[in-house]
Short mmCIF file of C-alpha atoms (C1' of nucleotides) in Angstrom, two decimals:
data_model
loop_
_atom_site.label_atom_id
_atom_site.label_comp_id
_atom_site.label_asym_id
_atom_site.label_seq_id
_atom_site.Cartn_x
_atom_site.Cartn_y
_atom_site.Cartn_z
CA MET A 1 -0.31 -23.33 -29.45
CA LYS A 2 0.96 -19.81 -29.59
CA VAL A 3 -1.63 -17.08 -29.66
CA ASN A 4 -1.77 -13.80 -27.86
CA ALA A 5 -4.36 -14.99 -25.37
CA THR A 6 -6.04 -12.60 -23.00
CA ASP A 7 -8.07 -13.90 -20.09
CA ILE A 8 -11.60 -13.08 -21.18
CA GLY A 9 -12.91 -14.22 -17.82
CA GLN A 10 -11.17 -11.21 -16.33
CA MET A 11 -12.53 -8.75 -18.87
CA ALA A 12 -14.04 -5.65 -17.40
CA SER A 13 -17.78 -5.59 -16.89
CA ALA A 14 -19.73 -2.39 -17.41
CA SER A 15 -19.70 -1.88 -13.67
CA ASP A 16 -15.89 -2.18 -13.61
CA VAL A 17 -15.44 0.42 -16.31
CA ILE A 18 -17.76 2.87 -14.60
CA PHE A 19 -16.18 2.26 -11.22
CA ASP A 20 -12.68 2.94 -12.51
CA ALA A 21 -13.74 6.05 -14.37
CA LEU A 22 -15.55 7.49 -11.38
CA ARG A 23 -12.78 6.58 -8.96
CA GLU A 24 -10.22 8.35 -11.06
CA ALA A 25 -12.43 11.36 -11.59
CA ILE A 26 -13.00 11.69 -7.85
CA ALA A 27 -9.39 11.05 -6.88
CA ARG A 28 -8.12 13.60 -9.40
CA GLY A 29 -10.67 16.11 -8.25
CA ASP A 30 -12.41 16.33 -11.61
CA VAL A 31 -15.67 16.01 -9.75
CA LYS A 32 -15.72 18.21 -6.69
CA GLU A 33 -16.49 17.04 -3.20
CA GLY A 34 -20.09 17.41 -2.16
CA GLN A 35 -21.27 16.93 -5.71
CA VAL A 36 -24.17 14.52 -6.07
CA LEU A 37 -23.79 11.67 -8.49
CA ARG A 38 -27.11 10.96 -10.18
CA GLN A 39 -27.47 7.37 -11.28
CA ASP A 40 -29.49 8.25 -14.32
CA HIS A 41 -27.06 10.92 -15.46
CA ILE A 42 -24.06 8.61 -15.19
CA ALA A 43 -26.00 5.79 -16.84
CA ARG A 44 -26.64 7.99 -19.87
CA MET A 45 -23.00 9.07 -19.98
CA PHE A 46 -21.91 5.44 -20.32
CA ASN A 47 -24.97 4.39 -22.32
CA VAL A 48 -26.03 1.68 -19.89
CA SER A 49 -28.89 1.16 -17.49
CA ARG A 50 -28.68 2.27 -13.89
CA ILE A 51 -27.86 -1.21 -12.59
CA PRO A 52 -24.11 -1.23 -13.30
CA VAL A 53 -23.96 2.41 -12.18
CA ARG A 54 -25.42 1.49 -8.83
CA GLU A 55 -22.90 -1.29 -8.46
CA ALA A 56 -20.08 1.13 -9.18
CA LEU A 57 -21.44 3.63 -6.66
CA THR A 58 -21.75 0.89 -4.06
CA ARG A 59 -18.10 0.03 -4.54
CA LEU A 60 -17.10 3.67 -4.34
CA GLU A 61 -18.91 3.94 -1.04
CA GLU A 62 -17.15 0.84 0.24
CA GLN A 63 -13.89 2.63 -0.55
CA GLY A 64 -15.07 5.74 1.24
CA LEU A 65 -14.95 7.90 -1.88
CA VAL A 66 -18.66 8.69 -1.85
CA SER A 67 -21.19 8.64 0.92
CA THR A 68 -24.75 7.61 0.41
CA GLN A 69 -28.00 8.25 2.18
CA ARG A 70 -30.92 6.04 1.38
CA TYR A 71 -33.11 7.44 -1.40
CA ARG A 72 -30.94 10.54 -1.53
CA GLY A 73 -28.16 9.41 -3.74
CA ALA A 74 -24.40 9.42 -3.56
CA VAL A 75 -22.31 12.50 -2.95
CA VAL A 76 -18.56 12.76 -3.38
CA ALA A 77 -17.21 12.42 0.14
CA SER A 78 -15.44 15.35 1.69
CA LEU A 79 -12.77 15.05 4.32
CA SER A 80 -12.46 17.09 7.46
CA ILE A 81 -9.03 18.46 8.23
CA ASP A 82 -8.70 15.85 10.96
CA GLU A 83 -9.42 13.11 8.48
CA VAL A 84 -6.86 14.46 6.04
CA ARG A 85 -4.32 14.61 8.83
CA GLU A 86 -5.09 11.08 9.93
CA ILE A 87 -4.77 9.61 6.45
CA PHE A 88 -1.43 11.34 5.88
CA GLU A 89 -0.21 10.06 9.23
CA PHE A 90 -1.39 6.63 8.15
CA ARG A 91 0.57 6.86 4.93
CA ALA A 92 3.60 8.08 6.85
CA LEU A 93 3.45 4.89 8.86
CA LEU A 94 2.97 2.47 5.98
CA GLU A 95 4.94 3.85 3.08
CA PRO A 96 8.37 3.97 4.72
CA GLU A 97 7.84 0.40 5.83
CA VAL A 98 7.03 -0.73 2.30
CA LEU A 99 9.94 1.17 0.84
CA ARG A 100 12.23 -0.51 3.35
CA HIS A 101 11.16 -3.94 2.14
CA SER A 102 11.30 -2.85 -1.47
CA ILE A 103 14.85 -1.59 -1.35
CA ALA A 104 16.10 -5.00 -0.36
CA ARG A 105 15.09 -6.38 -3.72
CA ILE A 106 14.49 -3.49 -6.10
CA SER A 107 15.95 -3.86 -9.56
CA ASP A 108 18.13 -1.32 -11.32
CA GLU A 109 15.47 -1.07 -13.99
CA ALA A 110 12.86 -0.01 -11.45
CA LEU A 111 15.27 2.56 -10.04
CA ALA A 112 15.88 3.92 -13.52
CA GLU A 113 12.15 4.07 -14.14
CA ALA A 114 11.64 5.95 -10.88
CA ALA A 115 14.40 8.33 -11.91
CA THR A 116 12.62 9.17 -15.16
CA TYR A 117 9.43 9.90 -13.23
CA ALA A 118 11.31 12.10 -10.78
CA GLU A 119 12.93 13.88 -13.72
CA ALA A 120 9.63 14.32 -15.54
CA PHE A 121 8.03 15.54 -12.34
CA GLY A 122 10.68 18.21 -12.04
CA THR A 123 10.44 19.45 -15.61
CA GLU A 124 6.73 19.07 -16.30
CA HIS A 125 5.02 22.43 -16.70
CA ASP A 126 1.45 21.20 -16.85
CA SER A 127 0.50 21.17 -13.19
CA ALA A 128 -2.37 18.80 -13.88
CA LYS A 129 0.15 16.04 -14.50
CA TRP A 130 2.18 16.54 -11.34
CA GLY A 131 -0.16 14.40 -9.30
CA ASP A 132 0.16 11.42 -11.61
CA LEU A 133 3.93 11.68 -11.89
CA ASN A 134 4.28 12.02 -8.15
CA ARG A 135 2.20 8.92 -7.64
CA GLN A 136 4.02 6.92 -10.27
CA PHE A 137 7.38 7.84 -8.81
CA HIS A 138 6.48 6.53 -5.39
CA TYR A 139 4.60 3.53 -6.68
CA THR A 140 7.55 2.43 -8.79
CA LEU A 141 9.72 2.42 -5.69
CA TYR A 142 7.17 0.44 -3.68
CA ARG A 143 6.18 -2.02 -6.37
CA GLU A 144 8.70 -4.73 -5.65
CA ALA A 145 8.24 -4.84 -1.90
CA GLY A 146 6.35 -8.11 -2.20
CA ARG A 147 3.59 -6.64 -0.06
CA PRO A 148 0.45 -6.57 -2.19
CA TYR A 149 -1.87 -5.98 0.74
CA TYR A 150 0.12 -2.97 1.90
CA LEU A 151 0.16 -1.60 -1.64
CA GLN A 152 -3.58 -1.97 -1.97
CA THR A 153 -4.16 -0.24 1.33
CA ILE A 154 -1.79 2.58 0.47
CA SER A 155 -3.46 2.98 -2.88
CA ALA A 156 -6.88 3.24 -1.26
CA ALA A 157 -5.57 5.82 1.20
CA LEU A 158 -4.01 7.80 -1.62
CA ASP A 159 -7.26 7.79 -3.56
CA ARG A 160 -8.95 9.40 -0.59
CA VAL A 161 -6.48 12.29 -0.33
CA ASP A 162 -5.25 12.55 -3.89
CA ARG A 163 -7.11 15.71 -4.77
CA TYR A 164 -5.79 17.40 -1.64
CA LEU A 165 -2.30 16.27 -2.46
CA ARG A 166 -2.66 17.77 -5.92
CA ALA A 167 -3.92 20.99 -4.43
CA GLN A 168 -0.97 21.07 -2.09
CA LEU A 169 1.46 20.71 -4.99
CA VAL A 170 -0.18 23.42 -7.03
CA LEU A 171 -1.39 25.92 -4.50
CA THR A 172 1.57 26.06 -2.16
CA ASP A 173 5.31 25.82 -2.52
CA GLY A 174 4.81 22.07 -2.48
CA MET A 175 6.04 21.38 -5.98
CA GLU A 176 9.61 22.62 -5.65
CA ARG A 177 9.99 21.02 -2.27
CA ALA A 178 8.59 17.69 -3.47
CA ARG A 179 11.07 17.73 -6.34
CA ARG A 180 13.99 18.12 -3.94
CA GLU A 181 12.68 15.47 -1.57
CA HIS A 182 12.12 13.02 -4.40
CA GLU A 183 15.74 13.40 -5.41
CA GLY A 184 16.85 12.68 -1.86
CA ILE A 185 14.66 9.60 -1.60
CA LEU A 186 15.87 8.33 -4.94
CA ARG A 187 19.52 8.82 -4.00
CA ALA A 188 19.00 6.87 -0.79
CA CYS A 189 17.32 4.09 -2.77
CA VAL A 190 20.13 3.92 -5.29
CA ALA A 191 22.56 3.70 -2.38
CA ARG A 192 20.33 0.94 -0.95
CA ASP A 193 20.20 2.85 2.30
CA ALA A 194 16.85 1.57 3.53
CA ASP A 195 16.85 3.46 6.82
CA LEU A 196 17.57 6.78 5.19
CA ALA A 197 15.11 6.25 2.37
CA ALA A 198 12.41 5.28 4.85
CA GLU A 199 13.06 8.28 7.06
CA LEU A 200 13.09 10.66 4.08
CA THR A 201 9.80 9.21 2.84
CA ARG A 202 8.27 9.64 6.26
CA ALA A 203 9.42 13.24 6.41
CA HIS A 204 8.23 13.79 2.84
CA ILE A 205 4.72 12.68 3.71
CA LEU A 206 4.50 14.42 7.05
CA GLY A 207 5.91 17.61 5.57
CA ALA A 208 3.31 17.60 2.82
CA SER A 209 0.68 16.94 5.46
CA GLN A 210 1.72 19.92 7.54
CA SER A 211 1.81 22.24 4.58
CA LEU A 212 -1.52 20.94 3.34
CA VAL A 213 -3.26 21.17 6.71
CA ALA A 214 -2.03 24.71 7.16
CA PHE A 215 -3.31 25.56 3.70
CA LEU A 216 -6.69 23.96 4.39
CA GLU A 217 -7.03 25.75 7.70
CA ARG A 218 -6.42 29.05 5.99
CA THR A 219 -8.78 28.54 3.07
CA ARG A 220 -11.54 26.87 5.04
CA LYS A 221 -11.56 29.66 7.55
CA GLU A 222 -12.06 32.13 4.72
CA ASN A 223 -14.57 30.18 2.71
CA GLY A 224 -16.36 28.36 5.45
CA GLU A 225 -16.50 25.33 3.22
CA ALA A 226 -14.23 23.11 1.26
CA LEU A 227 -13.44 23.90 -2.34
CA VAL A 228 -11.12 21.19 -3.45
CA MET B 1 -40.25 17.72 21.26
CA LYS B 2 -39.14 14.57 22.97
CA VAL B 3 -39.55 11.38 21.06
CA ASN B 4 -37.24 8.48 20.65
CA ALA B 5 -36.28 9.39 17.12
CA THR B 6 -34.16 7.06 15.04
CA ASP B 7 -32.57 8.25 11.84
CA ILE B 8 -34.64 6.47 9.23
CA GLY B 9 -32.37 7.81 6.50
CA GLN B 10 -29.66 5.58 7.88
CA MET B 11 -31.84 2.50 8.10
CA ALA B 12 -30.36 -0.58 6.59
CA SER B 13 -31.32 -1.45 3.05
CA ALA B 14 -31.74 -5.07 2.02
CA SER B 15 -28.28 -4.96 0.52
CA ASP B 16 -26.83 -3.74 3.84
CA VAL B 17 -28.42 -6.56 5.79
CA ILE B 18 -27.20 -9.18 3.36
CA PHE B 19 -23.73 -7.70 3.23
CA ASP B 20 -23.36 -7.71 7.00
CA ALA B 21 -24.68 -11.24 7.33
CA LEU B 22 -22.35 -12.59 4.66
CA ARG B 23 -19.37 -10.66 5.93
CA GLU B 24 -19.80 -12.08 9.40
CA ALA B 25 -20.40 -15.57 8.11
CA ILE B 26 -17.23 -15.43 6.05
CA ALA B 27 -15.11 -13.80 8.75
CA ARG B 28 -16.23 -16.32 11.35
CA GLY B 29 -15.59 -19.16 8.98
CA ASP B 30 -19.19 -20.32 8.92
CA VAL B 31 -18.90 -20.52 5.17
CA LYS B 32 -15.67 -22.15 4.14
CA GLU B 33 -13.15 -20.69 1.77
CA GLY B 34 -13.55 -21.77 -1.82
CA GLN B 35 -17.28 -22.12 -1.41
CA VAL B 36 -19.29 -20.57 -4.23
CA LEU B 37 -22.00 -18.12 -3.28
CA ARG B 38 -24.97 -18.51 -5.62
CA GLN B 39 -26.94 -15.31 -6.03
CA ASP B 40 -30.22 -17.11 -6.38
CA HIS B 41 -29.64 -19.25 -3.32
CA ILE B 42 -28.79 -16.28 -1.12
CA ALA B 43 -31.69 -14.31 -2.55
CA ARG B 44 -34.10 -17.04 -1.51
CA MET B 45 -32.54 -17.23 1.95
CA PHE B 46 -33.29 -13.55 2.51
CA ASN B 47 -36.49 -13.57 0.49
CA VAL B 48 -35.42 -10.86 -1.92
CA SER B 49 -34.51 -10.66 -5.58
CA ARG B 50 -30.95 -11.12 -6.76
CA ILE B 51 -30.33 -7.38 -7.11
CA PRO B 52 -29.52 -6.58 -3.48
CA VAL B 53 -27.58 -9.84 -3.26
CA ARG B 54 -25.38 -8.79 -6.13
CA GLU B 55 -24.74 -5.48 -4.48
CA ALA B 56 -23.71 -7.23 -1.28
CA LEU B 57 -21.39 -9.55 -3.21
CA THR B 58 -19.86 -6.59 -5.00
CA ARG B 59 -19.09 -4.97 -1.67
CA LEU B 60 -17.63 -8.20 -0.33
CA GLU B 61 -15.34 -8.37 -3.31
CA GLU B 62 -14.27 -4.78 -2.77
CA GLN B 63 -13.27 -5.84 0.75
CA GLY B 64 -11.42 -8.81 -0.62
CA LEU B 65 -13.58 -11.35 1.17
CA VAL B 66 -14.80 -12.99 -2.01
CA SER B 67 -13.32 -13.14 -5.47
CA THR B 68 -15.41 -13.08 -8.58
CA GLN B 69 -14.92 -14.22 -12.11
CA ARG B 70 -17.26 -12.93 -14.72
CA TYR B 71 -20.25 -15.17 -15.27
CA ARG B 72 -18.85 -17.64 -12.78
CA GLY B 73 -20.05 -16.24 -9.53
CA ALA B 74 -18.43 -15.30 -6.25
CA VAL B 75 -16.17 -17.60 -4.29
CA VAL B 76 -15.16 -17.10 -0.68
CA ALA B 77 -11.58 -15.91 -0.99
CA SER B 78 -8.81 -18.05 0.37
CA LEU B 79 -5.49 -16.72 1.54
CA SER B 80 -2.10 -18.10 0.77
CA ILE B 81 0.26 -18.47 3.70
CA ASP B 82 2.19 -15.48 2.41
CA GLU B 83 -0.95 -13.40 2.42
CA VAL B 84 -1.79 -14.46 5.96
CA ARG B 85 1.71 -13.57 7.04
CA GLU B 86 1.53 -10.20 5.33
CA ILE B 87 -1.78 -9.26 6.90
CA PHE B 88 -0.57 -10.19 10.37
CA GLU B 89 2.57 -8.15 9.81
CA PHE B 90 0.33 -5.31 8.70
CA ARG B 91 -1.72 -5.56 11.87
CA ALA B 92 1.45 -5.71 13.91
CA LEU B 93 2.42 -2.37 12.44
CA LEU B 94 -0.92 -0.62 12.87
CA GLU B 95 -2.39 -1.90 16.09
CA PRO B 96 0.44 -0.94 18.45
CA GLU B 97 0.35 2.51 16.96
CA VAL B 98 -3.37 2.85 17.58
CA LEU B 99 -3.08 1.51 21.09
CA ARG B 100 -0.37 4.06 21.78
CA HIS B 101 -2.68 6.91 20.84
CA SER B 102 -5.58 5.34 22.66
CA ILE B 103 -3.77 5.00 25.99
CA ALA B 104 -3.24 8.72 26.14
CA ARG B 105 -6.94 9.30 26.49
CA ILE B 106 -8.60 6.02 27.41
CA SER B 107 -11.22 6.19 30.14
CA ASP B 108 -11.32 4.00 33.25
CA GLU B 109 -14.67 2.72 32.04
CA ALA B 110 -13.17 1.45 28.81
CA LEU B 111 -10.36 -0.21 30.72
CA ALA B 112 -12.89 -1.89 32.99
CA GLU B 113 -14.84 -3.04 29.96
CA ALA B 114 -11.71 -4.45 28.38
CA ALA B 115 -10.97 -6.23 31.65
CA THR B 116 -14.34 -7.96 31.59
CA TYR B 117 -13.70 -9.13 28.04
CA ALA B 118 -10.27 -10.42 28.99
CA GLU B 119 -11.81 -12.18 31.99
CA ALA B 120 -14.61 -13.67 29.91
CA PHE B 121 -12.09 -14.73 27.29
CA GLY B 122 -10.14 -16.62 29.93
CA THR B 123 -13.12 -18.41 31.46
CA GLU B 124 -15.25 -19.04 28.39
CA HIS B 125 -15.47 -22.73 27.58
CA ASP B 126 -17.29 -22.43 24.26
CA SER B 127 -14.41 -22.07 21.84
CA ALA B 128 -16.73 -20.60 19.21
CA LYS B 129 -16.95 -17.44 21.32
CA TRP B 130 -13.24 -16.94 21.81
CA GLY B 131 -12.84 -15.15 18.54
CA ASP B 132 -15.50 -12.57 19.34
CA LEU B 133 -14.22 -11.94 22.86
CA ASN B 134 -10.67 -11.60 21.62
CA ARG B 135 -11.76 -9.09 19.06
CA GLN B 136 -13.89 -7.12 21.50
CA PHE B 137 -11.05 -6.96 23.99
CA HIS B 138 -8.68 -5.40 21.53
CA TYR B 139 -11.27 -3.17 19.94
CA THR B 140 -12.27 -1.74 23.31
CA LEU B 141 -8.67 -0.74 23.90
CA TYR B 142 -8.35 0.86 20.46
CA ARG B 143 -11.72 2.56 20.35
CA GLU B 144 -10.76 5.87 21.87
CA ALA B 145 -7.63 6.45 19.84
CA GLY B 146 -9.43 9.09 17.78
CA ARG B 147 -8.23 7.34 14.63
CA PRO B 148 -11.34 6.20 12.77
CA TYR B 149 -9.49 5.51 9.55
CA TYR B 150 -6.96 3.29 11.27
CA LEU B 151 -9.76 1.44 13.03
CA GLN B 152 -11.61 0.83 9.80
CA THR B 153 -8.47 -0.46 8.12
CA ILE B 154 -7.64 -2.72 11.03
CA SER B 155 -11.18 -4.01 11.06
CA ALA B 156 -11.01 -4.84 7.36
CA ALA B 157 -7.69 -6.62 7.85
CA LEU B 158 -9.11 -8.58 10.77
CA ASP B 159 -12.10 -9.65 8.71
CA ARG B 160 -9.73 -11.13 6.19
CA VAL B 161 -7.84 -13.27 8.70
CA ASP B 162 -10.46 -13.76 11.38
CA ARG B 163 -11.20 -17.38 10.59
CA TYR B 164 -7.51 -18.20 10.66
CA LEU B 165 -7.15 -16.40 13.96
CA ARG B 166 -10.00 -18.47 15.35
CA ALA B 167 -8.39 -21.62 14.09
CA GLN B 168 -5.14 -20.61 15.71
CA LEU B 169 -6.86 -20.14 19.08
CA VAL B 170 -8.67 -23.45 18.90
CA LEU B 171 -6.29 -25.74 17.10
CA THR B 172 -3.03 -24.79 18.77
CA ASP B 173 -1.96 -23.73 22.21
CA GLY B 174 -3.01 -20.23 21.17
CA MET B 175 -5.80 -19.82 23.67
CA GLU B 176 -3.82 -20.10 26.90
CA ARG B 177 -1.04 -17.96 25.54
CA ALA B 178 -3.45 -15.30 24.30
CA ARG B 179 -5.04 -15.18 27.75
CA ARG B 180 -1.69 -14.47 29.39
CA GLU B 181 -0.72 -11.89 26.80
CA HIS B 182 -4.05 -10.10 27.12
CA GLU B 183 -3.43 -9.76 30.84
CA GLY B 184 -0.04 -8.26 30.19
CA ILE B 185 -1.38 -5.80 27.66
CA LEU B 186 -4.20 -4.81 29.96
CA ARG B 187 -1.83 -4.25 32.87
CA ALA B 188 0.35 -2.02 30.73
CA CYS B 189 -2.73 -0.05 29.66
CA VAL B 190 -3.91 0.40 33.23
CA ALA B 191 -0.43 1.65 34.11
CA ARG B 192 -0.69 3.98 31.07
CA ASP B 193 2.60 2.62 29.84
CA ALA B 194 2.08 3.22 26.14
CA ASP B 195 5.47 1.90 25.02
CA LEU B 196 5.09 -1.35 26.89
CA ALA B 197 1.50 -1.87 25.82
CA ALA B 198 2.43 -1.22 22.20
CA GLU B 199 5.36 -3.60 22.30
CA LEU B 200 3.29 -6.32 23.97
CA THR B 201 0.58 -5.91 21.35
CA ARG B 202 3.11 -6.17 18.60
CA ALA B 203 4.57 -9.33 20.10
CA HIS B 204 1.07 -10.68 20.65
CA ILE B 205 0.19 -10.33 16.99
CA LEU B 206 3.52 -11.53 15.62
CA GLY B 207 3.50 -14.48 18.01
CA ALA B 208 0.04 -15.50 16.89
CA SER B 209 1.20 -15.11 13.31
CA GLN B 210 4.18 -17.40 13.78
CA SER B 211 2.15 -20.05 15.49
CA LEU B 212 -0.57 -19.80 12.87
CA VAL B 213 1.80 -19.91 9.91
CA ALA B 214 3.54 -22.95 11.36
CA PHE B 215 0.17 -24.59 11.82
CA LEU B 216 -0.92 -23.76 8.29
CA GLU B 217 2.33 -25.06 6.83
CA ARG B 218 1.84 -28.34 8.63
CA THR B 219 -1.81 -28.84 7.70
CA ARG B 220 -1.54 -27.62 4.13
CA LYS B 221 1.36 -29.91 3.46
CA GLU B 222 -0.75 -32.82 4.63
CA ASN B 223 -3.99 -31.88 2.98
CA GLY B 224 -2.70 -30.16 -0.08
CA GLU B 225 -5.45 -27.64 0.20
CA ALA B 226 -6.89 -25.24 2.73
CA LEU B 227 -9.59 -26.38 5.09
CA VAL B 228 -10.34 -23.41 7.28
"C1'" DA C 1 -43.98 38.22 4.24
"C1'" DT C 2 -43.46 33.66 6.46
"C1'" DA C 3 -44.67 29.31 7.58
"C1'" DT C 4 -47.51 25.17 6.47
"C1'" DT C 5 -49.84 21.85 3.75
"C1'" DG C 6 -50.89 19.15 -0.40
"C1'" DC C 7 -49.50 17.55 -4.65
"C1'" DA C 8 -46.46 16.64 -8.86
"C1'" DA C 9 -41.88 15.59 -10.49
"C1'" DA C 10 -37.57 13.44 -9.74
"C1'" DT C 11 -34.92 9.84 -7.83
"C1'" DT C 12 -33.79 5.75 -5.59
"C1'" DG C 13 -34.20 0.59 -4.14
"C1'" DG C 14 -35.86 -3.48 -5.62
"C1'" DA C 15 -38.55 -6.99 -8.73
"C1'" DT C 16 -39.02 -9.02 -12.95
"C1'" DC C 17 -37.52 -10.10 -17.45
"C1'" DC C 18 -34.02 -11.11 -21.14
"C1'" DA C 19 -29.57 -12.11 -23.44
"C1'" DA C 20 -24.89 -13.89 -22.95
"C1'" DA C 21 -21.86 -17.05 -21.00
"C1'" DA C 22 -20.57 -21.16 -18.48
"C1'" DA C 23 -21.47 -25.77 -16.81
"C1'" DA C 24 -23.68 -30.18 -17.28
"C1'" DC C 25 -24.99 -33.67 -20.15
"C1'" DA C 26 -25.81 -36.83 -24.02
"C1'" DG C 27 -24.67 -38.79 -28.14
"C1'" DA C 28 -21.19 -39.56 -31.77
"C1'" DT C 29 -16.53 -40.96 -33.01
"C1'" DG C 30 -12.12 -42.79 -32.72
"C1'" DC D 1 -13.17 -46.67 -22.88
"C1'" DA D 2 -11.79 -41.99 -23.53
"C1'" DT D 3 -12.61 -37.94 -26.21
"C1'" DC D 4 -14.86 -34.73 -28.89
"C1'" DT D 5 -19.10 -32.20 -30.30
"C1'" DG D 6 -23.44 -30.35 -30.12
"C1'" DT D 7 -27.43 -29.39 -27.07
"C1'" DT D 8 -29.81 -28.38 -22.77
"C1'" DT D 9 -29.69 -26.36 -18.22
"C1'" DT D 10 -27.98 -23.20 -14.97
"C1'" DT D 11 -26.24 -18.94 -13.74
"C1'" DT D 12 -24.79 -14.46 -14.29
"C1'" DG D 13 -24.86 -9.36 -16.10
"C1'" DG D 14 -27.75 -6.02 -17.55
"C1'" DA D 15 -32.37 -3.74 -19.19
"C1'" DT D 16 -36.77 -2.53 -18.13
"C1'" DC D 17 -40.44 -1.82 -15.05
"C1'" DC D 18 -42.65 -0.65 -10.49
"C1'" DA D 19 -43.18 0.98 -5.73
"C1'" DA D 20 -41.33 3.75 -1.95
"C1'" DT D 21 -39.28 8.05 -0.71
"C1'" DT D 22 -37.58 12.57 -1.26
"C1'" DT D 23 -37.67 17.13 -3.36
"C1'" DG D 24 -39.58 21.14 -5.58
"C1'" DC D 25 -43.42 24.02 -5.97
"C1'" DA D 26 -47.77 26.06 -5.67
"C1'" DA D 27 -51.68 27.14 -2.94
"C1'" DT D 28 -53.27 28.30 1.59
"C1'" DA D 29 -53.33 29.95 6.20
"C1'" DT D 30 -51.17 32.85 9.90
#
DNA sequence: ATATTGCAAATTGGATCCAAAAAACAGATG
DNA sequence: CATCTGTTTTTTGGATCCAATTTGCAATAT
């Protein structure tokens, strides 16, 4: 039998759809930190009852993207500068390691795909898309590491800091520098130089962290509170 | 005003209680992998409706401890040997790093506490308690690293492999070896030798991994399926 | 004016109810 | 006997309803 079968058992439930939508909105910064997420409001947006919304919010809290107080609702979690620094340090430990394993077995196709993302990242004028392209570039390089657990963990960490990362690209000199560093990483990957690629990735992440932390320290001193 | 105030806003909801109970039961191996978790059954056990149970199961799935198929319920997740290996490798990357940071600032009290756990671990005859003591020993050493995100991640990883770790202690020569290695790690910590302590921790984890993977390969070949 | 108290509105956590899907079963058919 | 088919039972996902708690506000007292 030859039909285009899709596994219906894996189809997304209402809760899945809402969870994904909210996660993306929070990661991208479309809903600001500190904002309260009203169950009823979200339920009406998706035309469902509050039950699947609550499930989605529960999952978001488990991921650390929102924090909840009993009877008070969920608010988009905000990160202290220390937390931002820690998560970047965490990424700087994991990502080079994954890239190292990936390079051993990465296909030419994946390298070409990464190259197109790096290229698009460099030429894209709409700053709102930089974050996605940046993420896709790195993810393409990591994908074939054969380390699904690492990838999941990295992805969760990225979700937590994504909106800061985007701010760093847009609001500082981050963009131009990231473009250069991506090229370097890609070259090292093409040359299958795992040590160099790993070290460049590490520096890439830690450099972004430094620039971002400096930026946050400046703006938070002025504004008292977070704005991202 | 001087009353023994507890933050009622942080009090555990029904869903919290159920989540914690199930998480521990799964991590400790009290419910076997592959076992289906019926919402109604659990609800009756805790004398609640299925709603908070479903929330708990959702959170467990988010943590990877159960896997769900739509309309088919939640099953305690089982790990392939590759996944076990990956998670141990992951721990072997993170934990030495955390210990390194912790040693810089660890108090004598914490060291003494860790020593009592190591001692208790060595003398405890009830093998069911080894897993807890082992975990407490390491956690006490990591606690003051000032890296809450790392600790959370490590804890989640441990939850995933805890029952295998326990099996490794009980079903192989793991216990005696772990006792020795704990002593070595503790000595290095007392001497504030971060490099040595980190390296010993790394070897400790990778050694346990090797022994465990060998054990799993033997037993799974015989039994076809997982039994832990 | 400021702080305090009492009450109404809003919001959440949980219980109950219902529809959709899967699993178990029984009878029919080869 | 094995297999297929239709039906019943079980179980889940979601909607609706209710009680507990917080929040906003007005009235009162200081």
